[in-house]
Amino acid sequence: MKIALTLSALALSLTPALAYSGCPGKERQETAASCMPGYTWDAEKGSCIATPSS
């Protein structure tokens, strides 16, 4: 009985972590709107790059 209770508690404690890890789209997605001042969006690289000063 004690082993079954321990295994059940372990399974229930791991369930939220397993559910969260399977969610797609949680990674940070960088877009042109998220570029910091002084940076512009480079579509070829798919990221923000420093704006060249002239």
CSV table of N, CA, C and O in Angstrom, one decimal:
chain,number,residue,atom,x,y,z
A,1,MET,N,0.8,-1.2,0.0
A,1,MET,CA,0.0,0.0,0.0
A,1,MET,C,0.9,1.3,0.0
A,1,MET,O,0.6,2.2,-0.7
A,2,LYS,N,1.9,1.3,0.8
A,2,LYS,CA,2.8,2.4,0.9
A,2,LYS,C,3.5,2.7,-0.5
A,2,LYS,O,3.7,3.8,-0.9
A,3,ILE,N,3.9,1.6,-1.2
A,3,ILE,CA,4.6,1.8,-2.5
A,3,ILE,C,3.6,2.3,-3.5
A,3,ILE,O,4.0,3.2,-4.3
A,4,ALA,N,2.4,1.9,-3.5
A,4,ALA,CA,1.4,2.4,-4.5
A,4,ALA,C,1.1,3.8,-4.2
A,4,ALA,O,0.9,4.6,-5.2
A,5,LEU,N,1.0,4.2,-3.0
A,5,LEU,CA,0.7,5.6,-2.6
A,5,LEU,C,1.9,6.5,-3.0
A,5,LEU,O,1.7,7.6,-3.6
A,6,THR,N,3.1,6.0,-2.8
A,6,THR,CA,4.3,6.8,-3.2
A,6,THR,C,4.4,6.9,-4.8
A,6,THR,O,4.7,8.0,-5.3
A,7,LEU,N,4.1,5.9,-5.5
A,7,LEU,CA,4.1,5.9,-6.9
A,7,LEU,C,3.0,6.8,-7.5
A,7,LEU,O,3.3,7.6,-8.4
A,8,SER,N,1.9,6.8,-6.9
A,8,SER,CA,0.8,7.7,-7.3
A,8,SER,C,1.1,9.1,-7.0
A,8,SER,O,0.9,10.0,-7.9
A,9,ALA,N,1.7,9.5,-5.9
A,9,ALA,CA,2.1,10.8,-5.6
A,9,ALA,C,3.2,11.3,-6.6
A,9,ALA,O,3.2,12.4,-7.0
A,10,LEU,N,4.1,10.4,-6.9
A,10,LEU,CA,5.2,10.8,-7.9
A,10,LEU,C,4.6,11.0,-9.2
A,10,LEU,O,4.9,12.0,-9.9
A,11,ALA,N,3.7,10.2,-9.7
A,11,ALA,CA,3.1,10.4,-11.0
A,11,ALA,C,2.3,11.7,-11.0
A,11,ALA,O,2.3,12.4,-12.0
A,12,LEU,N,1.5,12.0,-10.0
A,12,LEU,CA,0.7,13.2,-10.0
A,12,LEU,C,1.6,14.5,-9.9
A,12,LEU,O,1.3,15.5,-10.4
A,13,SER,N,2.8,14.4,-9.3
A,13,SER,CA,3.7,15.5,-9.2
A,13,SER,C,4.4,15.8,-10.5
A,13,SER,O,4.7,16.9,-10.8
A,14,LEU,N,4.6,14.8,-11.3
A,14,LEU,CA,5.2,15.0,-12.6
A,14,LEU,C,4.3,15.4,-13.7
A,14,LEU,O,4.7,15.9,-14.8
A,15,THR,N,3.0,15.2,-13.6
A,15,THR,CA,2.0,15.4,-14.6
A,15,THR,C,2.0,16.9,-15.1
A,15,THR,O,2.1,17.1,-16.4
A,16,PRO,N,2.1,17.9,-14.3
A,16,PRO,CA,2.1,19.3,-14.9
A,16,PRO,C,3.3,19.6,-15.7
A,16,PRO,O,3.3,20.2,-16.7
A,17,ALA,N,4.5,19.0,-15.3
A,17,ALA,CA,5.7,19.3,-16.0
A,17,ALA,C,5.7,18.6,-17.4
A,17,ALA,O,6.1,19.2,-18.4
A,18,LEU,N,5.1,17.4,-17.4
A,18,LEU,CA,5.0,16.7,-18.7
A,18,LEU,C,4.0,17.4,-19.6
A,18,LEU,O,4.2,17.5,-20.8
A,19,ALA,N,2.9,17.9,-19.1
A,19,ALA,CA,1.9,18.6,-19.9
A,19,ALA,C,2.5,19.9,-20.4
A,19,ALA,O,2.2,20.2,-21.6
A,20,TYR,N,3.2,20.6,-19.7
A,20,TYR,CA,3.8,21.9,-20.1
A,20,TYR,C,4.8,21.7,-21.2
A,20,TYR,O,4.9,22.4,-22.1
A,21,SER,N,5.6,20.6,-21.1
A,21,SER,CA,6.7,20.4,-22.0
A,21,SER,C,6.2,20.0,-23.4
A,21,SER,O,6.8,20.2,-24.4
A,22,GLY,N,4.9,19.6,-23.5
A,22,GLY,CA,4.4,19.2,-24.8
A,22,GLY,C,3.6,20.3,-25.5
A,22,GLY,O,3.2,20.1,-26.6
A,23,CYS,N,3.6,21.5,-24.9
A,23,CYS,CA,2.8,22.6,-25.5
A,23,CYS,C,3.7,23.3,-26.5
A,23,CYS,O,4.8,23.8,-26.2
A,24,PRO,N,3.3,23.3,-27.8
A,24,PRO,CA,4.0,24.0,-28.8
A,24,PRO,C,3.8,25.5,-28.7
A,24,PRO,O,2.8,26.0,-28.2
A,25,GLY,N,4.8,26.3,-29.2
A,25,GLY,CA,4.6,27.7,-29.2
A,25,GLY,C,5.0,28.4,-27.9
A,25,GLY,O,4.8,29.6,-27.8
A,26,LYS,N,5.7,27.8,-27.0
A,26,LYS,CA,6.1,28.4,-25.8
A,26,LYS,C,7.5,29.1,-26.0
A,26,LYS,O,7.9,29.9,-25.1
A,27,GLU,N,8.2,28.8,-27.0
A,27,GLU,CA,9.5,29.4,-27.2
A,27,GLU,C,9.3,30.9,-27.6
A,27,GLU,O,8.3,31.3,-28.2
A,28,ARG,N,10.3,31.7,-27.4
A,28,ARG,CA,10.2,33.1,-27.7
A,28,ARG,C,10.3,33.3,-29.2
A,28,ARG,O,11.2,32.8,-29.8
A,29,GLN,N,9.4,34.1,-29.7
A,29,GLN,CA,9.4,34.3,-31.2
A,29,GLN,C,9.7,35.8,-31.4
A,29,GLN,O,9.0,36.7,-30.9
A,30,GLU,N,10.8,36.1,-32.1
A,30,GLU,CA,11.2,37.4,-32.4
A,30,GLU,C,10.6,37.9,-33.7
A,30,GLU,O,10.6,37.2,-34.6
A,31,THR,N,10.1,39.1,-33.7
A,31,THR,CA,9.5,39.7,-34.9
A,31,THR,C,10.0,41.1,-35.1
A,31,THR,O,10.8,41.6,-34.2
A,32,ALA,N,9.7,41.7,-36.2
A,32,ALA,CA,10.1,43.1,-36.5
A,32,ALA,C,9.7,44.0,-35.4
A,32,ALA,O,10.4,45.0,-35.0
A,33,ALA,N,8.5,43.8,-34.8
A,33,ALA,CA,8.0,44.7,-33.8
A,33,ALA,C,8.7,44.6,-32.5
A,33,ALA,O,8.7,45.5,-31.7
A,34,SER,N,9.5,43.5,-32.3
A,34,SER,CA,10.2,43.3,-31.0
A,34,SER,C,11.6,43.8,-31.1
A,34,SER,O,12.4,43.6,-30.1
A,35,CYS,N,12.1,44.3,-32.2
A,35,CYS,CA,13.5,44.8,-32.3
A,35,CYS,C,13.7,46.0,-31.4
A,35,CYS,O,12.8,46.9,-31.3
A,36,MET,N,14.8,46.0,-30.7
A,36,MET,CA,15.1,47.2,-29.8
A,36,MET,C,15.5,48.4,-30.6
A,36,MET,O,15.8,48.2,-31.8
A,37,PRO,N,15.4,49.6,-30.1
A,37,PRO,CA,15.8,50.8,-30.8
A,37,PRO,C,17.2,50.6,-31.3
A,37,PRO,O,18.1,50.2,-30.5
A,38,GLY,N,17.5,51.0,-32.5
A,38,GLY,CA,18.8,50.9,-33.0
A,38,GLY,C,19.0,49.6,-33.8
A,38,GLY,O,20.1,49.4,-34.3
A,39,TYR,N,18.0,48.8,-33.9
A,39,TYR,CA,18.1,47.5,-34.6
A,39,TYR,C,16.9,47.5,-35.6
A,39,TYR,O,15.9,48.1,-35.4
A,40,THR,N,17.2,46.8,-36.7
A,40,THR,CA,16.1,46.6,-37.7
A,40,THR,C,16.0,45.1,-38.0
A,40,THR,O,16.9,44.3,-37.7
A,41,TRP,N,14.8,44.7,-38.6
A,41,TRP,CA,14.5,43.4,-38.9
A,41,TRP,C,15.2,42.9,-40.1
A,41,TRP,O,15.1,43.6,-41.2
A,42,ASP,N,15.9,41.8,-40.1
A,42,ASP,CA,16.6,41.3,-41.3
A,42,ASP,C,15.8,40.0,-41.7
A,42,ASP,O,15.9,39.0,-40.9
A,43,ALA,N,15.0,40.1,-42.7
A,43,ALA,CA,14.2,38.9,-43.1
A,43,ALA,C,15.0,37.7,-43.5
A,43,ALA,O,14.5,36.6,-43.3
A,44,GLU,N,16.2,37.9,-44.1
A,44,GLU,CA,17.0,36.8,-44.5
A,44,GLU,C,17.5,36.0,-43.3
A,44,GLU,O,17.5,34.8,-43.3
A,45,LYS,N,17.9,36.7,-42.3
A,45,LYS,CA,18.4,36.0,-41.1
A,45,LYS,C,17.3,35.7,-40.1
A,45,LYS,O,17.5,34.8,-39.3
A,46,GLY,N,16.2,36.3,-40.3
A,46,GLY,CA,15.0,36.1,-39.4
A,46,GLY,C,15.3,36.6,-38.0
A,46,GLY,O,14.8,36.0,-37.0
A,47,SER,N,16.1,37.7,-37.9
A,47,SER,CA,16.3,38.2,-36.5
A,47,SER,C,16.6,39.7,-36.7
A,47,SER,O,16.8,40.3,-37.8
A,48,CYS,N,16.8,40.4,-35.5
A,48,CYS,CA,17.1,41.8,-35.5
A,48,CYS,C,18.6,42.0,-35.6
A,48,CYS,O,19.4,41.2,-35.1
A,49,ILE,N,19.0,43.0,-36.4
A,49,ILE,CA,20.4,43.3,-36.6
A,49,ILE,C,20.6,44.7,-36.3
A,49,ILE,O,19.7,45.5,-36.4
A,50,ALA,N,21.9,45.1,-35.9
A,50,ALA,CA,22.2,46.5,-35.6
A,50,ALA,C,22.0,47.3,-36.9
A,50,ALA,O,22.5,46.9,-37.9
A,51,THR,N,21.4,48.5,-36.7
A,51,THR,CA,21.2,49.4,-37.8
A,51,THR,C,22.5,50.1,-38.1
A,51,THR,O,23.1,50.7,-37.2
A,52,PRO,N,23.0,50.0,-39.3
A,52,PRO,CA,24.3,50.7,-39.6
A,52,PRO,C,24.1,52.2,-39.5
A,52,PRO,O,23.1,52.7,-40.0
A,53,SER,N,25.1,52.9,-38.9
A,53,SER,CA,25.0,54.3,-38.8
A,53,SER,C,25.8,54.9,-40.0
A,53,SER,O,26.8,54.4,-40.4
A,54,SER,N,25.3,56.0,-40.5
A,54,SER,CA,26.0,56.6,-41.7
A,54,SER,C,26.6,58.0,-41.3
A,54,SER,O,26.3,58.6,-40.4
